[in-house]
Amino acid sequence: MVLEFDNTFAELGDRFYSPRMPEVSSAPETLWVNEGLARELGVDPEWLHSEEGALFITGNEIPEGADPLAQVYAGHQFGSWVPQLGDGRALLIGEVHDHQGRRLDLQWKGSGRTPYSRRGDGRAPLGPILRELLVSEAMHSLGVPTTRVLATAATGDRVLRQTALPGAVLIRVASSHLRIGTMEYFASREDGDALKTLVEYTLSRHYPEREERHPLALLDEVGQAIAELVAVWQSLGFIHGVMNTDNMLLCGETIDYGPCAFMNEHDPATVFSSIDHRGRYAYGNQPAIAHWNLARLAQALIPAFDPGGDREEYLKGAQGVIDEFPDRYAEAFRDRLAARLGLSEVREGDEELTADLLAQMAESGVDHTLMFRALAERAGPAEGLLPHFEWPEAFGTWLNRWEERVAEDPREPAARQEAMAAVSPVFIPRNHRVEEALEGASEGSWDAFGELWDAVTDPFTYRQDRAHLATPPAPEQRVAATFCGT
Ligand code: AMP
Ligand code: MG
């Protein structure tokens, strides 16, 4: 194996983590390899399929140079403060560089108990492991900043949930695993020194072009990153489902694919997570929750300042960053939607055009993904999904307005259509197809999984033979809820 580890996080000192080795799995067997990502990391996909590769994926074999550890963090879960969380079923293996020289964390997930497991077993059932693999790579292919999965392996052990399920481990790849909750942990202990160390570390790792190295600069960068992240989620109809502060990375990547799902018909109240009883993390609430989470980060950074000294100045600046968030989000979302509508520049009146469209979509209950793709296909002659899509009658007036508006856009129609099709996917991992793929795989039949993987990792290319994967569920195919699967 050629991975060269270089563990800067481990060098920060052990108040940030507990060193820990994975538990041994009884019969490791590679299940799926993300070949594209393997190549980016300079790892031979064939090796990951080998016996040795399976030992690495499950953590039975510790790679040379790795420094496995469980990171500590805290967080707000569904709005309530939880003073102690941490990697309860994951371990940081170490850091590597990809072919472009980017530093990345490698992490085992499902590799056994750690000091932060509380009552959990540190293990993961196969279903949620495959869901994370499939949906995170779909997100990456859609251009969403996200953690990814390098490979998964069966452990050969059973994991006890409501029933006994096959266990599996995945290797997660992230720009880092530092969370808002990481800062909150040290804030709640009034450990200003640890906060300063983390601020410096996070800025130099994720925002190296930023000259100032103080907490306000970090807050500002994270605010922008989260605004852009949630704007792209919203434009795609992605519902994260568990936007707790321990699931929000400071690098701005999507993490935690437990109860996530893409919505079918456009409805701001959509919730899939089986544990989100009050709809706190409903589709339409995601921007407001991101704002709330950013305020938790602002607060967590306060103990980095002495009460007398610069604290007042920080508070003023931090309030400014928090207040700016809705505008930053709105701008990021506006740009995403303009691209979807084929507008190469934003003009006065465009925001109204977009808002009216979204309101009309919600009222008509039209499929979010198909609707934007149909717009792209309408922009010029194209083979595609239009036969599967019927414009609700109520869209007539809006379509006329849109057609008048694009006629004034400077771009040539063919270029416009191409640009629209490049941001409006044909294939998203629709829940009913994901469930089907996971069910098959858990019975040893990987055809549906492989077919869905091929479609969602090439999401903008229409293919007739995959059209069935692009359409919304028939009433009897609908999946009402997703489960965290811990
Ligand atoms: P999550 O809901 O995945 O964000 O996890 C919340 C917390 O519960 C984190 O600290 C996890 O490490 C921990 N956790 C989740 N599942 C398990 C498990 N099976 N064993 C131990 N800890 C877990
Ligand atoms: Mg989590």
Short mmCIF file of C-alpha atoms and ligand atoms in Angstrom, two decimals:
data_model
loop_
_atom_site.label_atom_id
_atom_site.label_comp_id
_atom_site.label_asym_id
_atom_site.label_seq_id
_atom_site.Cartn_x
_atom_site.Cartn_y
_atom_site.Cartn_z
CA MET A 1 0.00 0.00 0.00
CA VAL A 2 1.25 3.40 -0.92
CA LEU A 3 -0.65 5.74 1.40
CA GLU A 4 1.75 8.04 3.17
CA PHE A 5 0.43 9.30 6.44
CA ASP A 6 1.23 12.67 7.95
CA ASN A 7 -0.80 13.22 11.09
CA THR A 8 -0.91 16.92 11.97
CA PHE A 9 -4.06 16.60 14.06
CA ALA A 10 -2.49 13.96 16.31
CA GLU A 11 0.38 16.38 16.88
CA LEU A 12 -1.98 18.94 18.44
CA GLY A 13 -1.94 16.97 21.68
CA ASP A 14 -4.14 14.47 23.42
CA ARG A 15 -6.66 16.86 24.95
CA PHE A 16 -8.30 16.77 21.50
CA TYR A 17 -8.70 12.98 21.27
CA SER A 18 -8.10 9.54 22.74
CA PRO A 19 -5.66 7.22 20.96
CA ARG A 20 -7.46 4.03 20.10
CA MET A 21 -7.11 0.90 17.96
CA PRO A 22 -10.01 -0.62 15.99
CA GLU A 23 -11.62 -3.84 17.20
CA VAL A 24 -10.82 -6.93 15.18
CA SER A 25 -13.45 -8.18 12.72
CA SER A 26 -13.81 -11.93 12.35
CA ALA A 27 -14.09 -12.28 8.55
CA PRO A 28 -13.23 -9.11 6.60
CA GLU A 29 -14.38 -9.09 3.00
CA THR A 30 -14.34 -6.13 0.63
CA LEU A 31 -17.80 -5.26 -0.64
CA TRP A 32 -17.40 -2.14 -2.75
CA VAL A 33 -14.53 0.06 -3.85
CA ASN A 34 -14.92 3.67 -4.99
CA GLU A 35 -12.45 3.29 -7.84
CA GLY A 36 -12.39 6.96 -8.83
CA LEU A 37 -11.55 8.09 -5.33
CA ALA A 38 -9.00 5.31 -4.90
CA ARG A 39 -7.14 6.60 -7.95
CA GLU A 40 -7.28 10.18 -6.64
CA LEU A 41 -5.55 8.91 -3.53
CA GLY A 42 -3.03 6.84 -5.46
CA VAL A 43 -4.40 3.56 -4.11
CA ASP A 44 -4.76 0.61 -6.48
CA PRO A 45 -8.47 -0.36 -6.54
CA GLU A 46 -7.49 -3.98 -7.15
CA TRP A 47 -5.51 -3.97 -3.93
CA LEU A 48 -8.57 -2.79 -2.00
CA HIS A 49 -10.42 -5.81 -3.39
CA SER A 50 -7.70 -8.16 -2.16
CA GLU A 51 -7.55 -9.97 1.17
CA GLU A 52 -4.98 -7.49 2.41
CA GLY A 53 -7.20 -4.64 1.27
CA ALA A 54 -10.12 -6.02 3.28
CA LEU A 55 -7.92 -6.16 6.39
CA PHE A 56 -7.08 -2.49 5.89
CA ILE A 57 -10.71 -1.45 5.28
CA THR A 58 -11.98 -3.08 8.47
CA GLY A 59 -9.03 -1.94 10.57
CA ASN A 60 -7.73 -5.45 11.25
CA GLU A 61 -4.45 -4.28 9.80
CA ILE A 62 -3.15 -0.84 10.82
CA PRO A 63 -1.36 0.85 7.92
CA GLU A 64 2.19 1.98 8.52
CA GLY A 65 2.41 5.59 9.61
CA ALA A 66 -1.21 5.74 10.79
CA ASP A 67 -1.97 7.12 14.23
CA PRO A 68 -5.52 5.97 15.02
CA LEU A 69 -7.52 8.11 17.43
CA ALA A 70 -11.06 9.01 18.43
CA GLN A 71 -11.81 12.75 18.29
CA VAL A 72 -13.72 14.40 21.09
CA TYR A 73 -16.59 16.82 20.49
CA ALA A 74 -19.90 17.96 21.93
CA GLY A 75 -22.93 19.44 20.21
CA HIS A 76 -26.51 20.58 20.06
CA GLN A 77 -28.75 17.69 19.03
CA PHE A 78 -32.25 18.75 17.98
CA GLY A 79 -31.60 22.01 19.79
CA SER A 80 -30.51 20.46 23.11
CA TRP A 81 -27.02 20.76 24.49
CA VAL A 82 -25.09 17.47 24.81
CA PRO A 83 -21.82 18.18 26.64
CA GLN A 84 -19.96 15.05 25.60
CA LEU A 85 -20.04 13.30 22.25
CA GLY A 86 -17.08 12.20 20.17
CA ASP A 87 -16.21 9.46 17.70
CA GLY A 88 -18.25 6.66 19.23
CA ARG A 89 -18.06 4.32 16.26
CA ALA A 90 -15.35 5.94 14.16
CA LEU A 91 -11.59 6.39 14.35
CA LEU A 92 -9.35 8.81 12.53
CA ILE A 93 -6.75 6.64 10.79
CA GLY A 94 -4.59 9.61 9.85
CA GLU A 95 -4.08 12.17 7.10
CA VAL A 96 -2.96 11.58 3.53
CA HIS A 97 -2.58 13.71 0.41
CA ASP A 98 -4.49 13.22 -2.82
CA HIS A 99 -3.06 13.57 -6.34
CA GLN A 100 -3.60 17.34 -6.20
CA GLY A 101 -1.72 17.63 -2.93
CA ARG A 102 -4.83 18.22 -0.80
CA ARG A 103 -4.62 17.00 2.78
CA LEU A 104 -7.43 14.60 3.65
CA ASP A 105 -8.57 12.67 6.73
CA LEU A 106 -9.13 8.94 6.45
CA GLN A 107 -11.50 7.51 9.01
CA TRP A 108 -12.87 4.07 9.81
CA LYS A 109 -16.56 4.05 10.61
CA GLY A 110 -18.06 1.03 12.33
CA SER A 111 -14.73 -0.23 13.65
CA GLY A 112 -15.76 -0.78 17.26
CA ARG A 113 -16.01 0.87 20.63
CA THR A 114 -14.11 3.96 21.72
CA PRO A 115 -14.03 5.96 24.97
CA TYR A 116 -16.90 8.03 23.49
CA SER A 117 -19.21 5.14 22.65
CA ARG A 118 -21.36 5.59 25.74
CA ARG A 119 -23.88 2.75 25.52
CA GLY A 120 -23.29 2.14 21.80
CA ASP A 121 -21.42 -0.84 20.40
CA GLY A 122 -19.25 1.19 18.01
CA ARG A 123 -20.45 -0.95 15.13
CA ALA A 124 -22.49 -0.23 12.04
CA PRO A 125 -24.96 -2.39 10.12
CA LEU A 126 -24.43 -2.90 6.40
CA GLY A 127 -27.50 -0.91 5.27
CA PRO A 128 -26.48 2.53 6.61
CA ILE A 129 -22.88 1.95 5.48
CA LEU A 130 -24.03 1.38 1.89
CA ARG A 131 -26.42 4.30 2.06
CA GLU A 132 -23.56 6.63 3.03
CA LEU A 133 -21.39 5.19 0.26
CA LEU A 134 -24.03 5.67 -2.43
CA VAL A 135 -25.52 8.99 -1.43
CA SER A 136 -22.23 10.72 -0.61
CA GLU A 137 -20.75 9.79 -3.99
CA ALA A 138 -23.95 10.96 -5.69
CA MET A 139 -23.55 14.29 -3.89
CA HIS A 140 -19.93 14.54 -4.97
CA SER A 141 -20.95 13.83 -8.56
CA LEU A 142 -23.58 16.58 -8.30
CA GLY A 143 -20.83 19.02 -7.33
CA VAL A 144 -21.75 19.26 -3.65
CA PRO A 145 -18.90 19.65 -1.14
CA THR A 146 -18.99 16.39 0.80
CA THR A 147 -17.15 13.70 2.68
CA ARG A 148 -16.78 10.58 0.54
CA VAL A 149 -16.34 6.85 1.01
CA LEU A 150 -13.23 5.08 -0.29
CA ALA A 151 -14.38 1.51 0.28
CA THR A 152 -16.56 -0.73 2.42
CA ALA A 153 -16.03 -4.21 3.80
CA ALA A 154 -18.18 -6.72 5.62
CA THR A 155 -16.88 -7.58 9.10
CA GLY A 156 -18.32 -11.09 9.21
CA ASP A 157 -19.85 -10.18 12.59
CA ARG A 158 -23.46 -9.57 13.47
CA VAL A 159 -24.61 -6.22 14.83
CA LEU A 160 -27.52 -6.34 17.21
CA ARG A 161 -30.26 -3.78 16.56
CA GLN A 162 -33.98 -4.60 16.54
CA THR A 163 -32.72 -7.74 14.84
CA ALA A 164 -29.22 -9.12 14.23
CA LEU A 165 -27.80 -7.47 11.10
CA PRO A 166 -24.60 -8.01 9.10
CA GLY A 167 -21.89 -5.58 10.20
CA ALA A 168 -19.74 -3.46 7.90
CA VAL A 169 -17.02 -0.82 8.03
CA LEU A 170 -16.38 2.05 5.65
CA ILE A 171 -13.42 4.32 5.12
CA ARG A 172 -14.53 7.93 5.06
CA VAL A 173 -12.51 10.63 3.37
CA ALA A 174 -12.98 14.25 4.47
CA SER A 175 -11.10 17.53 4.24
CA SER A 176 -11.21 17.17 8.01
CA HIS A 177 -13.66 16.02 10.67
CA LEU A 178 -13.52 19.22 12.74
CA ARG A 179 -17.06 20.24 13.62
CA ILE A 180 -18.89 23.15 15.18
CA GLY A 181 -19.32 20.69 18.04
CA THR A 182 -15.54 20.36 18.38
CA MET A 183 -15.35 24.06 19.27
CA GLU A 184 -18.38 23.76 21.54
CA TYR A 185 -16.70 21.01 23.55
CA PHE A 186 -13.74 23.22 24.47
CA ALA A 187 -15.92 26.31 24.92
CA SER A 188 -18.01 24.54 27.52
CA ARG A 189 -14.79 23.82 29.43
CA GLU A 190 -13.72 27.47 29.14
CA ASP A 191 -10.55 26.21 27.48
CA GLY A 192 -9.53 29.32 25.56
CA ASP A 193 -6.11 27.93 24.85
CA ALA A 194 -7.50 24.82 23.12
CA LEU A 195 -9.88 27.01 21.13
CA LYS A 196 -7.03 29.21 19.92
CA THR A 197 -5.08 26.13 18.85
CA LEU A 198 -8.09 24.78 16.95
CA VAL A 199 -8.83 28.13 15.30
CA GLU A 200 -5.28 28.44 14.04
CA TYR A 201 -5.27 24.82 12.89
CA THR A 202 -8.63 25.04 11.10
CA LEU A 203 -7.77 28.29 9.35
CA SER A 204 -4.43 27.06 8.13
CA ARG A 205 -5.88 23.76 6.98
CA HIS A 206 -9.08 24.94 5.30
CA TYR A 207 -8.77 28.67 4.71
CA PRO A 208 -5.04 29.19 4.15
CA GLU A 209 -5.61 32.20 1.87
CA ARG A 210 -7.17 34.09 4.79
CA GLU A 211 -4.54 36.37 6.27
CA GLU A 212 -6.02 37.12 9.67
CA ARG A 213 -5.67 34.18 12.04
CA HIS A 214 -8.29 34.94 14.66
CA PRO A 215 -11.67 33.48 15.63
CA LEU A 216 -13.67 36.14 13.80
CA ALA A 217 -11.92 35.28 10.54
CA LEU A 218 -12.81 31.62 11.05
CA LEU A 219 -16.43 32.44 11.85
CA ASP A 220 -16.63 34.54 8.71
CA GLU A 221 -15.19 31.78 6.50
CA VAL A 222 -17.37 29.07 7.99
CA GLY A 223 -20.42 31.32 7.63
CA GLN A 224 -19.75 31.70 3.92
CA ALA A 225 -18.99 27.99 3.44
CA ILE A 226 -22.19 26.91 5.18
CA ALA A 227 -24.30 29.46 3.29
CA GLU A 228 -23.02 28.05 0.01
CA LEU A 229 -23.40 24.45 1.15
CA VAL A 230 -27.01 24.82 2.21
CA ALA A 231 -27.81 26.82 -0.95
CA VAL A 232 -26.68 23.88 -3.08
CA TRP A 233 -28.64 21.42 -0.91
CA GLN A 234 -31.76 23.55 -1.36
CA SER A 235 -31.32 23.85 -5.08
CA LEU A 236 -31.10 20.05 -5.37
CA GLY A 237 -33.90 19.23 -2.93
CA PHE A 238 -31.50 17.44 -0.57
CA ILE A 239 -32.69 17.00 2.99
CA HIS A 240 -29.88 16.29 5.42
CA GLY A 241 -32.20 15.25 8.22
CA VAL A 242 -29.92 15.64 11.23
CA MET A 243 -28.29 19.08 11.14
CA ASN A 244 -27.02 18.91 14.70
CA THR A 245 -23.96 21.08 15.41
CA ASP A 246 -21.82 17.93 15.74
CA ASN A 247 -22.77 17.13 12.14
CA MET A 248 -21.64 20.46 10.69
CA LEU A 249 -18.06 20.48 9.52
CA LEU A 250 -15.94 23.62 9.71
CA CYS A 251 -14.57 22.85 6.22
CA GLY A 252 -18.08 23.18 4.77
CA GLU A 253 -18.50 19.59 3.55
CA THR A 254 -21.66 17.53 3.98
CA ILE A 255 -21.27 14.83 6.64
CA ASP A 256 -23.52 12.24 8.27
CA TYR A 257 -25.71 10.47 5.76
CA GLY A 258 -27.88 8.77 8.39
CA PRO A 259 -31.46 9.83 7.67
CA CYS A 260 -30.88 11.99 4.57
CA ALA A 261 -33.02 11.87 1.43
CA PHE A 262 -33.84 13.81 -1.72
CA MET A 263 -37.39 15.02 -1.93
CA ASN A 264 -39.61 14.00 -4.80
CA GLU A 265 -42.43 16.55 -5.07
CA HIS A 266 -41.40 20.01 -4.02
CA ASP A 267 -42.72 20.72 -0.54
CA PRO A 268 -40.92 22.84 2.08
CA ALA A 269 -42.43 20.75 4.90
CA THR A 270 -40.82 17.52 3.69
CA VAL A 271 -39.22 15.41 6.45
CA PHE A 272 -37.91 11.88 6.02
CA SER A 273 -36.05 11.21 9.25
CA SER A 274 -37.96 8.83 11.49
CA ILE A 275 -36.72 10.65 14.61
CA ASP A 276 -37.46 14.22 13.49
CA HIS A 277 -40.96 14.28 14.96
CA ARG A 278 -41.40 18.03 14.94
CA GLY A 279 -39.88 18.67 11.55
CA ARG A 280 -37.02 20.74 12.94
CA TYR A 281 -34.86 19.63 10.02
CA ALA A 282 -37.52 19.83 7.31
CA TYR A 283 -36.37 20.91 3.83
CA GLY A 284 -37.68 24.44 4.23
CA ASN A 285 -36.02 24.91 7.63
CA GLN A 286 -32.49 24.05 6.57
CA PRO A 287 -31.28 27.63 5.93
CA ALA A 288 -32.65 28.82 9.29
CA ILE A 289 -31.03 25.88 11.08
CA ALA A 290 -27.70 26.62 9.41
CA HIS A 291 -28.04 30.19 10.70
CA TRP A 292 -28.77 28.89 14.20
CA ASN A 293 -25.79 26.55 14.05
CA LEU A 294 -23.53 29.39 12.97
CA ALA A 295 -24.64 31.34 16.04
CA ARG A 296 -23.60 28.33 18.17
CA LEU A 297 -20.15 28.52 16.60
CA ALA A 298 -19.97 32.27 17.25
CA GLN A 299 -20.79 31.62 20.88
CA ALA A 300 -18.35 28.74 21.16
CA LEU A 301 -15.47 30.97 20.12
CA ILE A 302 -16.06 33.57 22.88
CA PRO A 303 -13.79 31.89 25.48
CA ALA A 304 -10.88 32.32 23.03
CA PHE A 305 -10.86 35.95 24.24
CA ASP A 306 -10.08 37.35 27.66
CA PRO A 307 -13.09 39.01 29.27
CA GLY A 308 -11.40 42.41 29.49
CA GLY A 309 -9.39 42.42 26.26
CA ASP A 310 -10.77 41.91 22.79
CA ARG A 311 -13.91 40.09 23.75
CA GLU A 312 -16.21 43.08 23.22
CA GLU A 313 -14.77 43.70 19.80
CA TYR A 314 -15.21 40.04 18.88
CA LEU A 315 -18.82 40.05 20.02
CA LYS A 316 -19.60 43.01 17.79
CA GLY A 317 -17.90 41.42 14.80
CA ALA A 318 -19.49 38.04 15.45
CA GLN A 319 -22.95 39.58 15.61
CA GLY A 320 -22.22 41.16 12.24
CA VAL A 321 -21.32 37.79 10.71
CA ILE A 322 -24.44 36.18 12.15
CA ASP A 323 -26.66 38.99 10.88
CA GLU A 324 -25.13 38.77 7.46
CA PHE A 325 -25.89 35.07 7.07
CA PRO A 326 -29.42 35.36 5.60
CA ASP A 327 -28.13 37.67 2.86
CA ARG A 328 -25.18 35.44 2.11
CA TYR A 329 -27.44 32.44 1.88
CA ALA A 330 -29.97 34.31 -0.29
CA GLU A 331 -27.25 35.39 -2.68
CA ALA A 332 -25.80 31.89 -2.97
CA PHE A 333 -29.27 30.42 -3.53
CA ARG A 334 -30.17 33.11 -6.05
CA ASP A 335 -27.05 32.28 -8.08
CA ARG A 336 -27.85 28.56 -8.01
CA LEU A 337 -31.39 29.17 -9.18
CA ALA A 338 -30.34 31.61 -11.88
CA ALA A 339 -28.09 28.89 -13.31
CA ARG A 340 -30.97 26.44 -13.20
CA LEU A 341 -33.21 28.88 -15.07
CA GLY A 342 -30.54 29.44 -17.71
CA LEU A 343 -29.81 33.05 -16.78
CA SER A 344 -26.19 33.99 -17.26
CA GLU A 345 -26.65 37.17 -15.24
CA VAL A 346 -29.03 38.14 -12.47
CA ARG A 347 -31.29 41.13 -13.02
CA GLU A 348 -33.92 42.96 -11.09
CA GLY A 349 -37.10 40.93 -11.06
CA ASP A 350 -35.32 37.58 -11.26
CA GLU A 351 -35.74 36.90 -7.59
CA GLU A 352 -39.48 37.33 -7.96
CA LEU A 353 -39.50 35.04 -10.97
CA THR A 354 -37.71 32.37 -8.90
CA ALA A 355 -39.90 32.84 -5.83
CA ASP A 356 -43.04 32.54 -7.94
CA LEU A 357 -41.74 29.36 -9.51
CA LEU A 358 -40.98 27.76 -6.14
CA ALA A 359 -44.38 28.76 -4.79
CA GLN A 360 -46.03 27.31 -7.87
CA MET A 361 -44.02 24.09 -7.53
CA ALA A 362 -45.11 23.69 -3.92
CA GLU A 363 -48.71 24.35 -4.82
CA SER A 364 -48.75 21.90 -7.72
CA GLY A 365 -46.70 19.26 -5.88
CA VAL A 366 -44.47 18.88 -8.91
CA ASP A 367 -41.34 16.71 -8.77
CA HIS A 368 -38.39 18.95 -7.84
CA THR A 369 -35.73 17.25 -9.96
CA LEU A 370 -37.83 16.49 -13.03
CA MET A 371 -39.19 20.02 -13.12
CA PHE A 372 -35.77 21.67 -13.45
CA ARG A 373 -34.57 19.06 -15.92
CA ALA A 374 -37.71 19.61 -17.97
CA LEU A 375 -36.94 23.33 -18.05
CA ALA A 376 -33.45 22.54 -19.33
CA GLU A 377 -34.87 20.27 -22.02
CA ARG A 378 -37.43 22.89 -22.97
CA ALA A 379 -34.64 25.36 -23.65
CA GLY A 380 -33.87 23.60 -26.93
CA PRO A 381 -34.50 20.34 -28.79
CA ALA A 382 -33.24 17.40 -26.76
CA GLU A 383 -33.87 13.77 -26.10
CA GLY A 384 -34.68 13.20 -22.48
CA LEU A 385 -37.19 13.12 -19.72
CA LEU A 386 -39.90 15.34 -21.17
CA PRO A 387 -42.08 12.34 -22.08
CA HIS A 388 -42.09 11.46 -18.38
CA PHE A 389 -43.10 14.93 -17.32
CA GLU A 390 -46.35 16.78 -17.57
CA TRP A 391 -46.43 20.51 -16.92
CA PRO A 392 -49.20 21.32 -14.50
CA GLU A 393 -51.61 23.69 -16.20
CA ALA A 394 -51.01 26.35 -13.59
CA PHE A 395 -47.44 26.78 -14.91
CA GLY A 396 -48.59 28.33 -18.18
CA THR A 397 -48.27 31.98 -17.14
CA TRP A 398 -44.99 31.40 -15.38
CA LEU A 399 -43.51 29.59 -18.40
CA ASN A 400 -44.41 32.55 -20.61
CA ARG A 401 -42.66 34.94 -18.23
CA TRP A 402 -39.61 32.69 -18.10
CA GLU A 403 -39.45 32.35 -21.89
CA GLU A 404 -39.62 36.12 -22.29
CA ARG A 405 -36.90 36.55 -19.71
CA VAL A 406 -34.44 34.02 -21.23
CA ALA A 407 -35.01 35.52 -24.67
CA GLU A 408 -33.32 38.65 -23.32
CA ASP A 409 -30.35 36.74 -21.94
CA PRO A 410 -27.22 37.23 -24.07
CA ARG A 411 -26.34 33.53 -24.34
CA GLU A 412 -27.05 31.49 -27.48
CA PRO A 413 -29.89 28.98 -26.97
CA ALA A 414 -27.69 25.92 -27.52
CA ALA A 415 -25.12 27.12 -24.99
CA ARG A 416 -27.92 27.95 -22.59
CA GLN A 417 -29.41 24.50 -22.85
CA GLU A 418 -26.06 22.86 -22.31
CA ALA A 419 -25.37 24.99 -19.24
CA MET A 420 -28.80 24.25 -17.78
CA ALA A 421 -28.45 20.52 -18.33
CA ALA A 422 -25.07 20.63 -16.60
CA VAL A 423 -26.64 21.87 -13.34
CA SER A 424 -30.01 20.10 -13.40
CA PRO A 425 -29.48 16.38 -12.85
CA VAL A 426 -31.41 13.55 -14.43
CA PHE A 427 -30.38 11.08 -11.72
CA ILE A 428 -30.51 11.59 -7.97
CA PRO A 429 -30.52 8.74 -5.45
CA ARG A 430 -34.25 8.58 -4.96
CA ASN A 431 -35.23 6.88 -1.76
CA HIS A 432 -37.22 4.04 -3.26
CA ARG A 433 -34.30 3.15 -5.53
CA VAL A 434 -31.82 3.41 -2.68
CA GLU A 435 -33.90 1.06 -0.53
CA GLU A 436 -34.18 -1.39 -3.42
CA ALA A 437 -30.41 -1.31 -3.98
CA LEU A 438 -29.63 -1.79 -0.27
CA GLU A 439 -32.08 -4.62 0.07
CA GLY A 440 -30.55 -6.44 -2.88
CA ALA A 441 -27.00 -5.92 -1.64
CA SER A 442 -27.81 -7.17 1.84
CA GLU A 443 -29.02 -10.40 0.20
CA GLY A 444 -25.83 -10.64 -1.83
CA SER A 445 -27.25 -9.38 -5.13
CA TRP A 446 -25.43 -6.24 -6.24
CA ASP A 447 -27.05 -5.59 -9.64
CA ALA A 448 -29.48 -2.89 -8.51
CA PHE A 449 -26.78 -1.23 -6.41
CA GLY A 450 -24.34 -1.19 -9.31
CA GLU A 451 -26.92 0.14 -11.73
CA LEU A 452 -27.91 2.95 -9.35
CA TRP A 453 -24.27 3.72 -8.61
CA ASP A 454 -23.56 4.10 -12.34
CA ALA A 455 -26.54 6.42 -12.79
CA VAL A 456 -26.01 8.71 -9.80
CA THR A 457 -22.27 9.04 -10.37
CA ASP A 458 -22.99 10.35 -13.88
CA PRO A 459 -26.04 12.39 -12.91
CA PHE A 460 -26.29 14.95 -15.71
CA THR A 461 -26.22 12.55 -18.67
CA TYR A 462 -29.59 11.32 -19.88
CA ARG A 463 -29.72 7.67 -20.86
CA GLN A 464 -32.78 5.92 -22.16
CA ASP A 465 -31.84 2.59 -20.56
CA ARG A 466 -31.67 4.26 -17.14
CA ALA A 467 -34.86 6.31 -17.44
CA HIS A 468 -36.63 4.16 -14.82
CA LEU A 469 -34.10 5.38 -12.25
CA ALA A 470 -34.94 9.00 -13.00
CA THR A 471 -38.64 8.97 -12.30
CA PRO A 472 -40.41 9.49 -8.97
CA PRO A 473 -41.89 6.54 -7.09
CA ALA A 474 -45.29 5.19 -7.93
CA PRO A 475 -47.61 5.39 -4.90
CA GLU A 476 -46.80 1.80 -3.86
CA GLN A 477 -43.03 2.44 -4.16
CA ARG A 478 -42.94 5.44 -1.83
CA VAL A 479 -40.58 5.33 1.15
CA ALA A 480 -42.02 7.45 3.93
CA ALA A 481 -39.19 7.44 6.48
CA THR A 482 -35.45 6.98 6.73
CA PHE A 483 -33.67 5.68 9.80
CA CYS A 484 -30.42 6.81 11.34
CA GLY A 485 -29.29 3.23 11.58
CA THR A 486 -27.00 3.73 14.56
P1 AMP B 1 -24.81 10.61 14.86
O1 AMP B 1 -26.27 10.52 15.12
O2 AMP B 1 -24.34 9.60 13.88
O3 AMP B 1 -24.38 11.99 14.52
O4 AMP B 1 -24.08 10.22 16.22
C1 AMP B 1 -24.23 10.94 17.41
C2 AMP B 1 -23.27 10.41 18.46
O5 AMP B 1 -23.57 9.07 18.79
C3 AMP B 1 -21.81 10.44 18.04
O6 AMP B 1 -21.01 10.76 19.15
C4 AMP B 1 -21.58 9.02 17.58
O7 AMP B 1 -20.23 8.64 17.68
C5 AMP B 1 -22.42 8.24 18.58
N1 AMP B 1 -22.84 6.93 18.04
C6 AMP B 1 -23.70 6.71 17.04
N2 AMP B 1 -23.86 5.40 16.81
C7 AMP B 1 -23.05 4.74 17.68
C8 AMP B 1 -22.75 3.36 17.94
N3 AMP B 1 -23.31 2.37 17.24
N4 AMP B 1 -21.87 3.09 18.91
C9 AMP B 1 -21.30 4.07 19.62
N5 AMP B 1 -21.53 5.38 19.44
C10 AMP B 1 -22.40 5.73 18.48
MG MG B 2 -22.64 12.48 13.55
#
